[in-house]
Amino acid sequence: MALRIASAAIRPTFCRAFSTPLAKKYDLFGYEVNPDTSSYVAKIKKCEFYDDAGEVIVEMNLKNTPPDLETYNALLERICNTKSKRSEPVQGESKFCAMMDVLEEMDHRNGIKPNVESWNYVLQDLVSEKEFRLGWFAIDAMKEMKIEPKAELVKLNDENAAKAKNDQTDFPSSLRRQPPLTFDTQAWGM
């Protein structure tokens, strides 16, 4: 009984001593974790192509420096604002898919919740690519998570949708030409 009382009295002091910012952190295998990501964030911000920024994340993991929210936001910014994945564009590359991969890694692998900055990079890319339908989904997802998207980006997304409707490009042309499934294409000479 006396041991329990002494343990209860010591525990708060002991826990505070090891929860200070100066305390070393260790991973599951007992290796020391380096929490200083500032040099990696600076490296990411200098990358010309977003594949290079992804390589910095790999380097961080190899050096046991887990990415934090600031690091992931720097990566999302690079994906959003660089021309391409590599110096030679990759056929079928999608910045949106790359960003969704980053958001998934943040949340599911590292338990870091994307914030308004994270989501606004995604929305900014969708607006610049004139992907207004995906923009609407991103806006709805943000609002569902109680994250308010930049009003300017919402307005620009709506303008993209209105322009597409005015130009009659709001409906994918590949679906316009596609006959219904029950349509007899041979009888109609198609």
N, C-alpha and C. Protein backbone atom coordinates (compact mmCIF):
# COMPACT_ATOMS: atom_id res chain seq x y z
N MET A 1 0.82 -1.19 0.00
CA MET A 1 0.00 0.00 0.00
C MET A 1 0.87 1.27 0.00
N ALA A 2 1.87 1.26 0.83
CA ALA A 2 2.77 2.42 0.91
C ALA A 2 3.49 2.61 -0.41
N LEU A 3 3.79 1.49 -1.10
CA LEU A 3 4.47 1.57 -2.40
C LEU A 3 3.58 2.25 -3.43
N ARG A 4 2.27 1.91 -3.41
CA ARG A 4 1.33 2.55 -4.33
C ARG A 4 1.24 4.05 -4.10
N ILE A 5 1.19 4.46 -2.84
CA ILE A 5 1.08 5.88 -2.51
C ILE A 5 2.35 6.61 -2.95
N ALA A 6 3.49 6.02 -2.68
CA ALA A 6 4.77 6.64 -3.09
C ALA A 6 4.85 6.70 -4.61
N SER A 7 4.41 5.63 -5.28
CA SER A 7 4.43 5.60 -6.74
C SER A 7 3.52 6.69 -7.31
N ALA A 8 2.34 6.85 -6.73
CA ALA A 8 1.40 7.87 -7.20
C ALA A 8 1.95 9.27 -6.97
N ALA A 9 2.69 9.46 -5.90
CA ALA A 9 3.26 10.78 -5.61
C ALA A 9 4.43 11.10 -6.54
N ILE A 10 5.21 10.10 -6.90
CA ILE A 10 6.41 10.30 -7.73
C ILE A 10 6.05 10.40 -9.21
N ARG A 11 5.02 9.69 -9.65
CA ARG A 11 4.68 9.60 -11.07
C ARG A 11 4.54 10.95 -11.76
N PRO A 12 3.78 11.93 -11.23
CA PRO A 12 3.67 13.21 -11.95
C PRO A 12 5.01 13.91 -12.15
N THR A 13 5.87 13.88 -11.12
CA THR A 13 7.19 14.51 -11.24
C THR A 13 8.03 13.78 -12.26
N PHE A 14 8.02 12.46 -12.20
CA PHE A 14 8.79 11.63 -13.12
C PHE A 14 8.34 11.87 -14.56
N CYS A 15 7.02 11.90 -14.80
CA CYS A 15 6.49 12.10 -16.15
C CYS A 15 6.83 13.49 -16.68
N ARG A 16 6.74 14.52 -15.82
CA ARG A 16 7.10 15.86 -16.26
C ARG A 16 8.56 15.94 -16.65
N ALA A 17 9.40 15.24 -15.92
CA ALA A 17 10.84 15.28 -16.20
C ALA A 17 11.14 14.72 -17.58
N PHE A 18 10.36 13.75 -18.03
CA PHE A 18 10.63 13.13 -19.33
C PHE A 18 9.75 13.66 -20.45
N SER A 19 8.90 14.62 -20.16
CA SER A 19 8.05 15.17 -21.22
C SER A 19 8.48 16.58 -21.61
N THR A 20 9.61 17.02 -21.10
CA THR A 20 10.10 18.35 -21.48
C THR A 20 10.62 18.31 -22.91
N PRO A 21 10.65 19.46 -23.57
CA PRO A 21 11.13 19.50 -24.95
C PRO A 21 12.59 19.06 -25.08
N LEU A 22 13.36 19.16 -24.01
CA LEU A 22 14.76 18.78 -24.06
C LEU A 22 14.97 17.28 -23.90
N ALA A 23 13.95 16.57 -23.47
CA ALA A 23 14.08 15.13 -23.28
C ALA A 23 14.24 14.44 -24.62
N LYS A 24 15.10 13.44 -24.65
CA LYS A 24 15.31 12.68 -25.88
C LYS A 24 14.12 11.78 -26.13
N LYS A 25 13.81 11.57 -27.39
CA LYS A 25 12.71 10.69 -27.77
C LYS A 25 13.31 9.49 -28.48
N TYR A 26 12.63 8.34 -28.31
CA TYR A 26 13.12 7.11 -28.90
C TYR A 26 12.00 6.44 -29.69
N ASP A 27 12.39 5.74 -30.76
CA ASP A 27 11.39 5.03 -31.55
C ASP A 27 11.10 3.67 -30.94
N LEU A 28 10.29 2.92 -31.62
CA LEU A 28 9.86 1.61 -31.16
C LEU A 28 11.03 0.66 -30.91
N PHE A 29 12.11 0.83 -31.64
CA PHE A 29 13.25 -0.07 -31.53
C PHE A 29 14.36 0.46 -30.62
N GLY A 30 14.12 1.59 -29.96
CA GLY A 30 15.07 2.13 -29.02
C GLY A 30 16.08 3.09 -29.61
N TYR A 31 15.92 3.44 -30.88
CA TYR A 31 16.83 4.40 -31.51
C TYR A 31 16.35 5.82 -31.21
N GLU A 32 17.32 6.70 -31.00
CA GLU A 32 16.97 8.08 -30.71
C GLU A 32 16.35 8.75 -31.94
N VAL A 33 15.28 9.48 -31.71
CA VAL A 33 14.56 10.20 -32.77
C VAL A 33 15.00 11.66 -32.73
N ASN A 34 15.33 12.19 -33.89
CA ASN A 34 15.72 13.60 -33.99
C ASN A 34 14.47 14.41 -34.35
N PRO A 35 13.98 15.25 -33.44
CA PRO A 35 12.76 16.02 -33.73
C PRO A 35 13.00 17.30 -34.53
N ASP A 36 14.26 17.66 -34.81
CA ASP A 36 14.56 18.91 -35.51
C ASP A 36 14.41 18.73 -37.02
N THR A 37 13.34 19.27 -37.57
CA THR A 37 13.06 19.12 -39.01
C THR A 37 13.39 20.38 -39.81
N SER A 38 13.86 21.42 -39.15
CA SER A 38 14.04 22.72 -39.82
C SER A 38 14.97 22.66 -41.03
N SER A 39 16.08 21.93 -40.94
CA SER A 39 17.00 21.86 -42.08
C SER A 39 16.36 21.12 -43.25
N TYR A 40 15.52 20.13 -42.96
CA TYR A 40 14.85 19.37 -44.02
C TYR A 40 13.76 20.22 -44.68
N VAL A 41 13.07 21.00 -43.88
CA VAL A 41 12.03 21.89 -44.44
C VAL A 41 12.69 22.87 -45.41
N ALA A 42 13.84 23.41 -45.01
CA ALA A 42 14.57 24.34 -45.88
C ALA A 42 15.00 23.64 -47.18
N LYS A 43 15.44 22.38 -47.07
CA LYS A 43 15.82 21.61 -48.27
C LYS A 43 14.63 21.40 -49.20
N ILE A 44 13.49 21.05 -48.61
CA ILE A 44 12.28 20.81 -49.40
C ILE A 44 11.87 22.07 -50.15
N LYS A 45 11.95 23.21 -49.48
CA LYS A 45 11.52 24.47 -50.09
C LYS A 45 12.41 24.89 -51.27
N LYS A 46 13.62 24.33 -51.35
CA LYS A 46 14.54 24.65 -52.44
C LYS A 46 14.40 23.71 -53.63
N CYS A 47 13.62 22.64 -53.49
CA CYS A 47 13.50 21.64 -54.56
C CYS A 47 12.78 22.21 -55.78
N GLU A 48 13.33 21.92 -56.94
CA GLU A 48 12.74 22.40 -58.19
C GLU A 48 11.62 21.47 -58.67
N PHE A 49 11.73 20.18 -58.34
CA PHE A 49 10.72 19.19 -58.76
C PHE A 49 10.23 18.45 -57.52
N TYR A 50 8.95 18.07 -57.54
CA TYR A 50 8.40 17.51 -56.32
C TYR A 50 8.87 16.10 -56.02
N ASP A 51 9.43 15.39 -56.99
CA ASP A 51 10.05 14.10 -56.71
C ASP A 51 11.26 14.29 -55.78
N ASP A 52 12.01 15.37 -56.02
CA ASP A 52 13.17 15.67 -55.18
C ASP A 52 12.73 15.98 -53.75
N ALA A 53 11.62 16.66 -53.59
CA ALA A 53 11.08 16.97 -52.27
C ALA A 53 10.69 15.67 -51.55
N GLY A 54 10.14 14.73 -52.30
CA GLY A 54 9.80 13.43 -51.73
C GLY A 54 11.04 12.68 -51.26
N GLU A 55 12.13 12.85 -51.99
CA GLU A 55 13.39 12.20 -51.60
C GLU A 55 13.91 12.75 -50.28
N VAL A 56 13.64 14.01 -50.00
CA VAL A 56 14.05 14.59 -48.72
C VAL A 56 13.29 13.90 -47.58
N ILE A 57 12.02 13.59 -47.80
CA ILE A 57 11.23 12.86 -46.80
C ILE A 57 11.84 11.48 -46.56
N VAL A 58 12.26 10.81 -47.63
CA VAL A 58 12.91 9.50 -47.49
C VAL A 58 14.19 9.65 -46.68
N GLU A 59 14.97 10.68 -46.99
CA GLU A 59 16.22 10.93 -46.26
C GLU A 59 15.92 11.15 -44.76
N MET A 60 14.87 11.88 -44.47
CA MET A 60 14.49 12.12 -43.08
C MET A 60 14.19 10.81 -42.37
N ASN A 61 13.42 9.96 -43.02
CA ASN A 61 13.07 8.68 -42.41
C ASN A 61 14.31 7.82 -42.17
N LEU A 62 15.26 7.84 -43.12
CA LEU A 62 16.49 7.07 -42.96
C LEU A 62 17.34 7.59 -41.79
N LYS A 63 17.24 8.88 -41.52
CA LYS A 63 18.01 9.48 -40.42
C LYS A 63 17.19 9.58 -39.14
N ASN A 64 16.08 8.85 -39.09
CA ASN A 64 15.22 8.78 -37.91
C ASN A 64 14.74 10.15 -37.45
N THR A 65 14.35 10.95 -38.43
CA THR A 65 13.76 12.27 -38.17
C THR A 65 12.37 12.27 -38.78
N PRO A 66 11.35 11.92 -37.99
CA PRO A 66 10.01 11.83 -38.57
C PRO A 66 9.49 13.20 -39.01
N PRO A 67 8.85 13.25 -40.18
CA PRO A 67 8.28 14.52 -40.66
C PRO A 67 7.17 14.99 -39.72
N ASP A 68 7.07 16.29 -39.57
CA ASP A 68 5.99 16.88 -38.77
C ASP A 68 5.06 17.66 -39.71
N LEU A 69 4.10 18.33 -39.15
CA LEU A 69 3.11 19.07 -39.96
C LEU A 69 3.78 20.10 -40.85
N GLU A 70 4.76 20.84 -40.31
CA GLU A 70 5.45 21.86 -41.10
C GLU A 70 6.17 21.22 -42.30
N THR A 71 6.76 20.07 -42.08
CA THR A 71 7.49 19.37 -43.16
C THR A 71 6.52 18.92 -44.25
N TYR A 72 5.41 18.32 -43.83
CA TYR A 72 4.43 17.87 -44.81
C TYR A 72 3.82 19.04 -45.58
N ASN A 73 3.58 20.15 -44.90
CA ASN A 73 3.04 21.31 -45.60
C ASN A 73 4.05 21.87 -46.60
N ALA A 74 5.33 21.81 -46.27
CA ALA A 74 6.37 22.24 -47.22
C ALA A 74 6.35 21.32 -48.45
N LEU A 75 6.17 20.03 -48.22
CA LEU A 75 6.09 19.07 -49.33
C LEU A 75 4.87 19.35 -50.20
N LEU A 76 3.73 19.59 -49.57
CA LEU A 76 2.50 19.89 -50.33
C LEU A 76 2.67 21.18 -51.13
N GLU A 77 3.33 22.16 -50.54
CA GLU A 77 3.57 23.42 -51.25
C GLU A 77 4.43 23.18 -52.50
N ARG A 78 5.44 22.33 -52.38
CA ARG A 78 6.31 22.03 -53.52
C ARG A 78 5.54 21.28 -54.60
N ILE A 79 4.72 20.33 -54.20
CA ILE A 79 3.92 19.61 -55.19
C ILE A 79 3.01 20.59 -55.93
N CYS A 80 2.40 21.48 -55.18
CA CYS A 80 1.47 22.45 -55.76
C CYS A 80 2.16 23.43 -56.69
N ASN A 81 3.33 23.91 -56.32
CA ASN A 81 3.93 25.03 -57.02
C ASN A 81 5.09 24.69 -57.95
N THR A 82 5.47 23.42 -58.07
CA THR A 82 6.49 23.07 -59.04
C THR A 82 5.83 22.71 -60.35
N LYS A 83 6.61 22.77 -61.43
CA LYS A 83 6.05 22.47 -62.76
C LYS A 83 5.69 21.00 -62.90
N SER A 84 6.55 20.15 -62.35
CA SER A 84 6.37 18.73 -62.63
C SER A 84 7.05 17.88 -61.56
N LYS A 85 6.85 16.60 -61.70
CA LYS A 85 7.45 15.62 -60.81
C LYS A 85 8.97 15.56 -61.02
N ARG A 86 9.37 15.60 -62.27
CA ARG A 86 10.79 15.52 -62.65
C ARG A 86 11.08 16.55 -63.74
N SER A 87 12.35 16.61 -64.15
CA SER A 87 12.71 17.57 -65.20
C SER A 87 12.01 17.24 -66.51
N GLU A 88 11.83 15.97 -66.79
CA GLU A 88 11.04 15.53 -67.95
C GLU A 88 9.67 15.11 -67.42
N PRO A 89 8.60 15.77 -67.83
CA PRO A 89 7.27 15.41 -67.32
C PRO A 89 6.97 13.92 -67.52
N VAL A 90 6.33 13.35 -66.53
CA VAL A 90 5.97 11.94 -66.54
C VAL A 90 4.55 11.82 -67.07
N GLN A 91 4.36 10.95 -68.06
CA GLN A 91 3.04 10.78 -68.63
C GLN A 91 2.07 10.30 -67.56
N GLY A 92 0.95 10.96 -67.46
CA GLY A 92 -0.09 10.57 -66.51
C GLY A 92 0.15 11.03 -65.09
N GLU A 93 1.16 11.87 -64.87
CA GLU A 93 1.41 12.33 -63.50
C GLU A 93 0.25 13.21 -63.04
N SER A 94 -0.03 13.13 -61.77
CA SER A 94 -1.13 13.90 -61.21
C SER A 94 -0.69 14.50 -59.88
N LYS A 95 -0.61 15.82 -59.85
CA LYS A 95 -0.26 16.49 -58.60
C LYS A 95 -1.31 16.21 -57.54
N PHE A 96 -2.56 16.15 -57.97
CA PHE A 96 -3.65 15.89 -57.02
C PHE A 96 -3.45 14.53 -56.35
N CYS A 97 -3.13 13.51 -57.14
CA CYS A 97 -2.91 12.17 -56.56
C CYS A 97 -1.71 12.17 -55.63
N ALA A 98 -0.65 12.88 -56.01
CA ALA A 98 0.53 12.98 -55.15
C ALA A 98 0.17 13.64 -53.82
N MET A 99 -0.65 14.69 -53.89
CA MET A 99 -1.06 15.38 -52.67
C MET A 99 -1.94 14.49 -51.80
N MET A 100 -2.83 13.73 -52.42
CA MET A 100 -3.67 12.83 -51.64
C MET A 100 -2.83 11.75 -50.96
N ASP A 101 -1.78 11.29 -51.63
CA ASP A 101 -0.86 10.33 -51.01
C ASP A 101 -0.20 10.94 -49.78
N VAL A 102 0.21 12.20 -49.88
CA VAL A 102 0.85 12.87 -48.75
C VAL A 102 -0.14 13.01 -47.59
N LEU A 103 -1.37 13.44 -47.90
CA LEU A 103 -2.38 13.59 -46.84
C LEU A 103 -2.67 12.26 -46.17
N GLU A 104 -2.71 11.20 -46.95
CA GLU A 104 -2.96 9.88 -46.38
C GLU A 104 -1.80 9.45 -45.49
N GLU A 105 -0.57 9.68 -45.95
CA GLU A 105 0.59 9.33 -45.13
C GLU A 105 0.60 10.11 -43.82
N MET A 106 0.28 11.40 -43.91
CA MET A 106 0.24 12.24 -42.72
C MET A 106 -0.71 11.64 -41.68
N ASP A 107 -1.92 11.41 -42.11
CA ASP A 107 -2.99 11.02 -41.20
C ASP A 107 -2.86 9.57 -40.74
N HIS A 108 -2.71 8.65 -41.66
CA HIS A 108 -2.79 7.23 -41.31
C HIS A 108 -1.46 6.65 -40.84
N ARG A 109 -0.37 7.13 -41.38
CA ARG A 109 0.93 6.55 -41.00
C ARG A 109 1.53 7.27 -39.80
N ASN A 110 1.39 8.58 -39.75
CA ASN A 110 2.06 9.35 -38.71
C ASN A 110 1.11 10.01 -37.72
N GLY A 111 -0.20 9.88 -37.93
CA GLY A 111 -1.16 10.45 -36.99
C GLY A 111 -1.17 11.97 -36.95
N ILE A 112 -0.75 12.60 -38.04
CA ILE A 112 -0.73 14.06 -38.12
C ILE A 112 -1.95 14.49 -38.93
N LYS A 113 -2.78 15.31 -38.34
CA LYS A 113 -3.98 15.77 -39.04
C LYS A 113 -3.63 16.93 -39.96
N PRO A 114 -3.97 16.83 -41.25
CA PRO A 114 -3.77 17.96 -42.16
C PRO A 114 -4.55 19.17 -41.66
N ASN A 115 -3.96 20.35 -41.79
CA ASN A 115 -4.62 21.56 -41.34
C ASN A 115 -5.11 22.39 -42.52
N VAL A 116 -5.55 23.60 -42.26
CA VAL A 116 -6.09 24.46 -43.32
C VAL A 116 -5.04 24.73 -44.39
N GLU A 117 -3.78 24.91 -44.00
CA GLU A 117 -2.71 25.14 -44.97
C GLU A 117 -2.56 23.94 -45.90
N SER A 118 -2.58 22.75 -45.32
CA SER A 118 -2.45 21.51 -46.11
C SER A 118 -3.53 21.43 -47.17
N TRP A 119 -4.78 21.60 -46.74
CA TRP A 119 -5.91 21.47 -47.65
C TRP A 119 -5.98 22.59 -48.67
N ASN A 120 -5.55 23.79 -48.27
CA ASN A 120 -5.58 24.89 -49.23
C ASN A 120 -4.58 24.68 -50.37
N TYR A 121 -3.46 23.99 -50.12
CA TYR A 121 -2.55 23.65 -51.22
C TYR A 121 -3.24 22.72 -52.21
N VAL A 122 -4.00 21.77 -51.68
CA VAL A 122 -4.74 20.84 -52.55
C VAL A 122 -5.75 21.63 -53.38
N LEU A 123 -6.52 22.47 -52.73
CA LEU A 123 -7.54 23.25 -53.43
C LEU A 123 -6.90 24.21 -54.43
N GLN A 124 -5.78 24.81 -54.08
CA GLN A 124 -5.07 25.71 -54.99
C GLN A 124 -4.67 24.98 -56.27
N ASP A 125 -4.19 23.75 -56.14
CA ASP A 125 -3.82 22.97 -57.32
C ASP A 125 -5.04 22.66 -58.17
N LEU A 126 -6.13 22.26 -57.54
CA LEU A 126 -7.35 21.92 -58.28
C LEU A 126 -7.89 23.14 -59.03
N VAL A 127 -7.81 24.30 -58.41
CA VAL A 127 -8.27 25.53 -59.06
C VAL A 127 -7.36 25.85 -60.25
N SER A 128 -6.05 25.75 -60.07
CA SER A 128 -5.14 26.09 -61.18
C SER A 128 -5.27 25.10 -62.33
N GLU A 129 -5.64 23.86 -62.04
CA GLU A 129 -5.84 22.85 -63.08
C GLU A 129 -7.26 22.86 -63.64
N LYS A 130 -8.08 23.75 -63.10
CA LYS A 130 -9.49 23.89 -63.51
C LYS A 130 -10.30 22.61 -63.28
N GLU A 131 -9.95 21.89 -62.24
CA GLU A 131 -10.66 20.66 -61.84
C GLU A 131 -11.74 21.04 -60.82
N PHE A 132 -12.76 21.75 -61.30
CA PHE A 132 -13.75 22.31 -60.38
C PHE A 132 -14.58 21.24 -59.67
N ARG A 133 -14.82 20.11 -60.33
CA ARG A 133 -15.60 19.05 -59.66
C ARG A 133 -14.85 18.52 -58.44
N LEU A 134 -13.55 18.20 -58.63
CA LEU A 134 -12.73 17.76 -57.50
C LEU A 134 -12.59 18.89 -56.49
N GLY A 135 -12.56 20.11 -56.96
CA GLY A 135 -12.52 21.27 -56.06
C GLY A 135 -13.73 21.29 -55.14
N TRP A 136 -14.91 21.02 -55.70
CA TRP A 136 -16.12 20.98 -54.87
C TRP A 136 -16.02 19.89 -53.81
N PHE A 137 -15.49 18.72 -54.20
CA PHE A 137 -15.32 17.64 -53.22
C PHE A 137 -14.33 18.03 -52.13
N ALA A 138 -13.23 18.68 -52.52
CA ALA A 138 -12.23 19.12 -51.53
C ALA A 138 -12.84 20.14 -50.58
N ILE A 139 -13.61 21.08 -51.12
CA ILE A 139 -14.26 22.10 -50.28
C ILE A 139 -15.22 21.44 -49.30
N ASP A 140 -16.03 20.50 -49.79
CA ASP A 140 -16.96 19.79 -48.91
C ASP A 140 -16.22 19.00 -47.83
N ALA A 141 -15.12 18.35 -48.22
CA ALA A 141 -14.33 17.57 -47.24
C ALA A 141 -13.75 18.49 -46.18
N MET A 142 -13.26 19.66 -46.61
CA MET A 142 -12.70 20.61 -45.65
C MET A 142 -13.77 21.07 -44.66
N LYS A 143 -14.93 21.42 -45.17
CA LYS A 143 -16.01 21.89 -44.29
C LYS A 143 -16.47 20.80 -43.34
N GLU A 144 -16.47 19.57 -43.81
CA GLU A 144 -16.85 18.44 -42.96
C GLU A 144 -15.86 18.27 -41.80
N MET A 145 -14.60 18.61 -42.05
CA MET A 145 -13.56 18.52 -41.01
C MET A 145 -13.45 19.81 -40.21
N LYS A 146 -14.41 20.73 -40.41
CA LYS A 146 -14.41 22.02 -39.73
C LYS A 146 -13.19 22.86 -40.09
N ILE A 147 -12.75 22.75 -41.34
CA ILE A 147 -11.65 23.55 -41.88
C ILE A 147 -12.25 24.50 -42.91
N GLU A 148 -12.04 25.77 -42.73
CA GLU A 148 -12.61 26.76 -43.64
C GLU A 148 -11.64 27.02 -44.79
N PRO A 149 -12.04 26.69 -46.03
CA PRO A 149 -11.16 26.94 -47.18
C PRO A 149 -11.03 28.44 -47.45
N LYS A 150 -9.94 28.82 -48.11
CA LYS A 150 -9.76 30.23 -48.48
C LYS A 150 -10.92 30.65 -49.37
N ALA A 151 -11.56 31.75 -49.01
CA ALA A 151 -12.71 32.24 -49.78
C ALA A 151 -12.32 32.53 -51.23
N GLU A 152 -11.12 33.03 -51.43
CA GLU A 152 -10.64 33.34 -52.78
C GLU A 152 -10.58 32.07 -53.64
N LEU A 153 -10.12 30.96 -53.06
CA LEU A 153 -10.03 29.70 -53.82
C LEU A 153 -11.41 29.14 -54.13
N VAL A 154 -12.33 29.27 -53.19
CA VAL A 154 -13.71 28.82 -53.42
C VAL A 154 -14.32 29.62 -54.57
N LYS A 155 -14.10 30.93 -54.54
CA LYS A 155 -14.63 31.80 -55.59
C LYS A 155 -14.03 31.43 -56.95
N LEU A 156 -12.72 31.22 -57.00
CA LEU A 156 -12.06 30.85 -58.25
C LEU A 156 -12.55 29.50 -58.77
N ASN A 157 -12.79 28.57 -57.87
CA ASN A 157 -13.31 27.26 -58.28
C ASN A 157 -14.70 27.41 -58.90
N ASP A 158 -15.53 28.22 -58.27
CA ASP A 158 -16.87 28.46 -58.82
C ASP A 158 -16.80 29.17 -60.17
N GLU A 159 -15.84 30.09 -60.32
CA GLU A 159 -15.66 30.77 -61.60
C GLU A 159 -15.22 29.78 -62.68
N ASN A 160 -14.36 28.83 -62.32
CA ASN A 160 -13.96 27.79 -63.28
C ASN A 160 -15.17 26.97 -63.74
N ALA A 161 -16.04 26.64 -62.78
CA ALA A 161 -17.24 25.87 -63.11
C ALA A 161 -18.17 26.67 -64.02
N ALA A 162 -18.35 27.95 -63.71
CA ALA A 162 -19.23 28.80 -64.51
C ALA A 162 -18.68 28.97 -65.93
N LYS A 163 -17.37 29.14 -66.04
CA LYS A 163 -16.75 29.29 -67.36
C LYS A 163 -16.91 28.00 -68.16
N ALA A 164 -16.71 26.87 -67.53
CA ALA A 164 -16.87 25.59 -68.23
C ALA A 164 -18.31 25.40 -68.70
N LYS A 165 -19.26 25.81 -67.86
CA LYS A 165 -20.66 25.70 -68.26
C LYS A 165 -20.96 26.62 -69.43
N ASN A 166 -20.44 27.84 -69.37
CA ASN A 166 -20.64 28.81 -70.44
C ASN A 166 -20.01 28.33 -71.75
N ASP A 167 -18.84 27.69 -71.66
CA ASP A 167 -18.14 27.18 -72.84
C ASP A 167 -18.64 25.80 -73.26
N GLN A 168 -19.61 25.28 -72.52
CA GLN A 168 -20.17 23.94 -72.74
C GLN A 168 -19.10 22.86 -72.66
N THR A 169 -18.16 23.05 -71.75
CA THR A 169 -17.12 22.04 -71.50
C THR A 169 -17.25 21.49 -70.08
N ASP A 170 -18.39 21.75 -69.45
CA ASP A 170 -18.59 21.29 -68.08
C ASP A 170 -18.89 19.81 -67.98
N PHE A 171 -19.26 19.21 -69.09
CA PHE A 171 -19.55 17.77 -69.11
C PHE A 171 -18.47 17.11 -69.95
N PRO A 172 -17.82 16.06 -69.44
CA PRO A 172 -16.74 15.43 -70.21
C PRO A 172 -17.19 15.01 -71.60
N SER A 173 -16.46 15.46 -72.60
CA SER A 173 -16.84 15.18 -73.99
C SER A 173 -16.82 13.69 -74.30
N SER A 174 -15.98 12.95 -73.61
CA SER A 174 -15.93 11.50 -73.87
C SER A 174 -17.25 10.83 -73.51
N LEU A 175 -17.95 11.38 -72.52
CA LEU A 175 -19.24 10.81 -72.15
C LEU A 175 -20.35 11.28 -73.08
N ARG A 176 -20.20 12.45 -73.65
CA ARG A 176 -21.21 12.95 -74.58
C ARG A 176 -21.30 12.06 -75.82
N ARG A 177 -20.15 11.60 -76.29
CA ARG A 177 -20.13 10.80 -77.51
C ARG A 177 -20.45 9.33 -77.27
N GLN A 178 -20.44 8.93 -76.02
CA GLN A 178 -20.66 7.53 -75.70
C GLN A 178 -22.15 7.20 -75.77
N PRO A 179 -22.53 6.23 -76.57
CA PRO A 179 -23.95 5.87 -76.65
C PRO A 179 -24.38 5.15 -75.37
N PRO A 180 -25.65 5.19 -75.06
CA PRO A 180 -26.14 4.46 -73.88
C PRO A 180 -25.84 2.97 -74.02
N LEU A 181 -25.79 2.27 -72.92
CA LEU A 181 -25.45 0.85 -72.94
C LEU A 181 -26.45 0.02 -73.72
N THR A 182 -27.69 0.45 -73.77
CA THR A 182 -28.71 -0.32 -74.47
C THR A 182 -28.87 0.13 -75.92
N PHE A 183 -28.07 1.06 -76.34
CA PHE A 183 -28.15 1.64 -77.67
C PHE A 183 -27.57 0.64 -78.69
N ASP A 184 -28.29 0.36 -79.75
CA ASP A 184 -27.82 -0.56 -80.79
C ASP A 184 -26.93 0.22 -81.76
N THR A 185 -25.63 0.16 -81.53
CA THR A 185 -24.68 0.98 -82.31
C THR A 185 -24.62 0.54 -83.77
N GLN A 186 -24.77 -0.75 -84.04
CA GLN A 186 -24.68 -1.24 -85.44
C GLN A 186 -25.87 -0.74 -86.27
N ALA A 187 -27.04 -0.76 -85.67
CA ALA A 187 -28.24 -0.31 -86.38
C ALA A 187 -28.14 1.17 -86.75
N TRP A 188 -27.43 1.93 -85.98
CA TRP A 188 -27.28 3.35 -86.22
C TRP A 188 -25.98 3.69 -86.94
N GLY A 189 -25.24 2.68 -87.33
CA GLY A 189 -24.02 2.90 -88.10
C GLY A 189 -22.88 3.50 -87.30
N MET A 190 -22.79 3.17 -86.07
CA MET A 190 -21.70 3.71 -85.24
C MET A 190 -20.64 2.67 -84.97
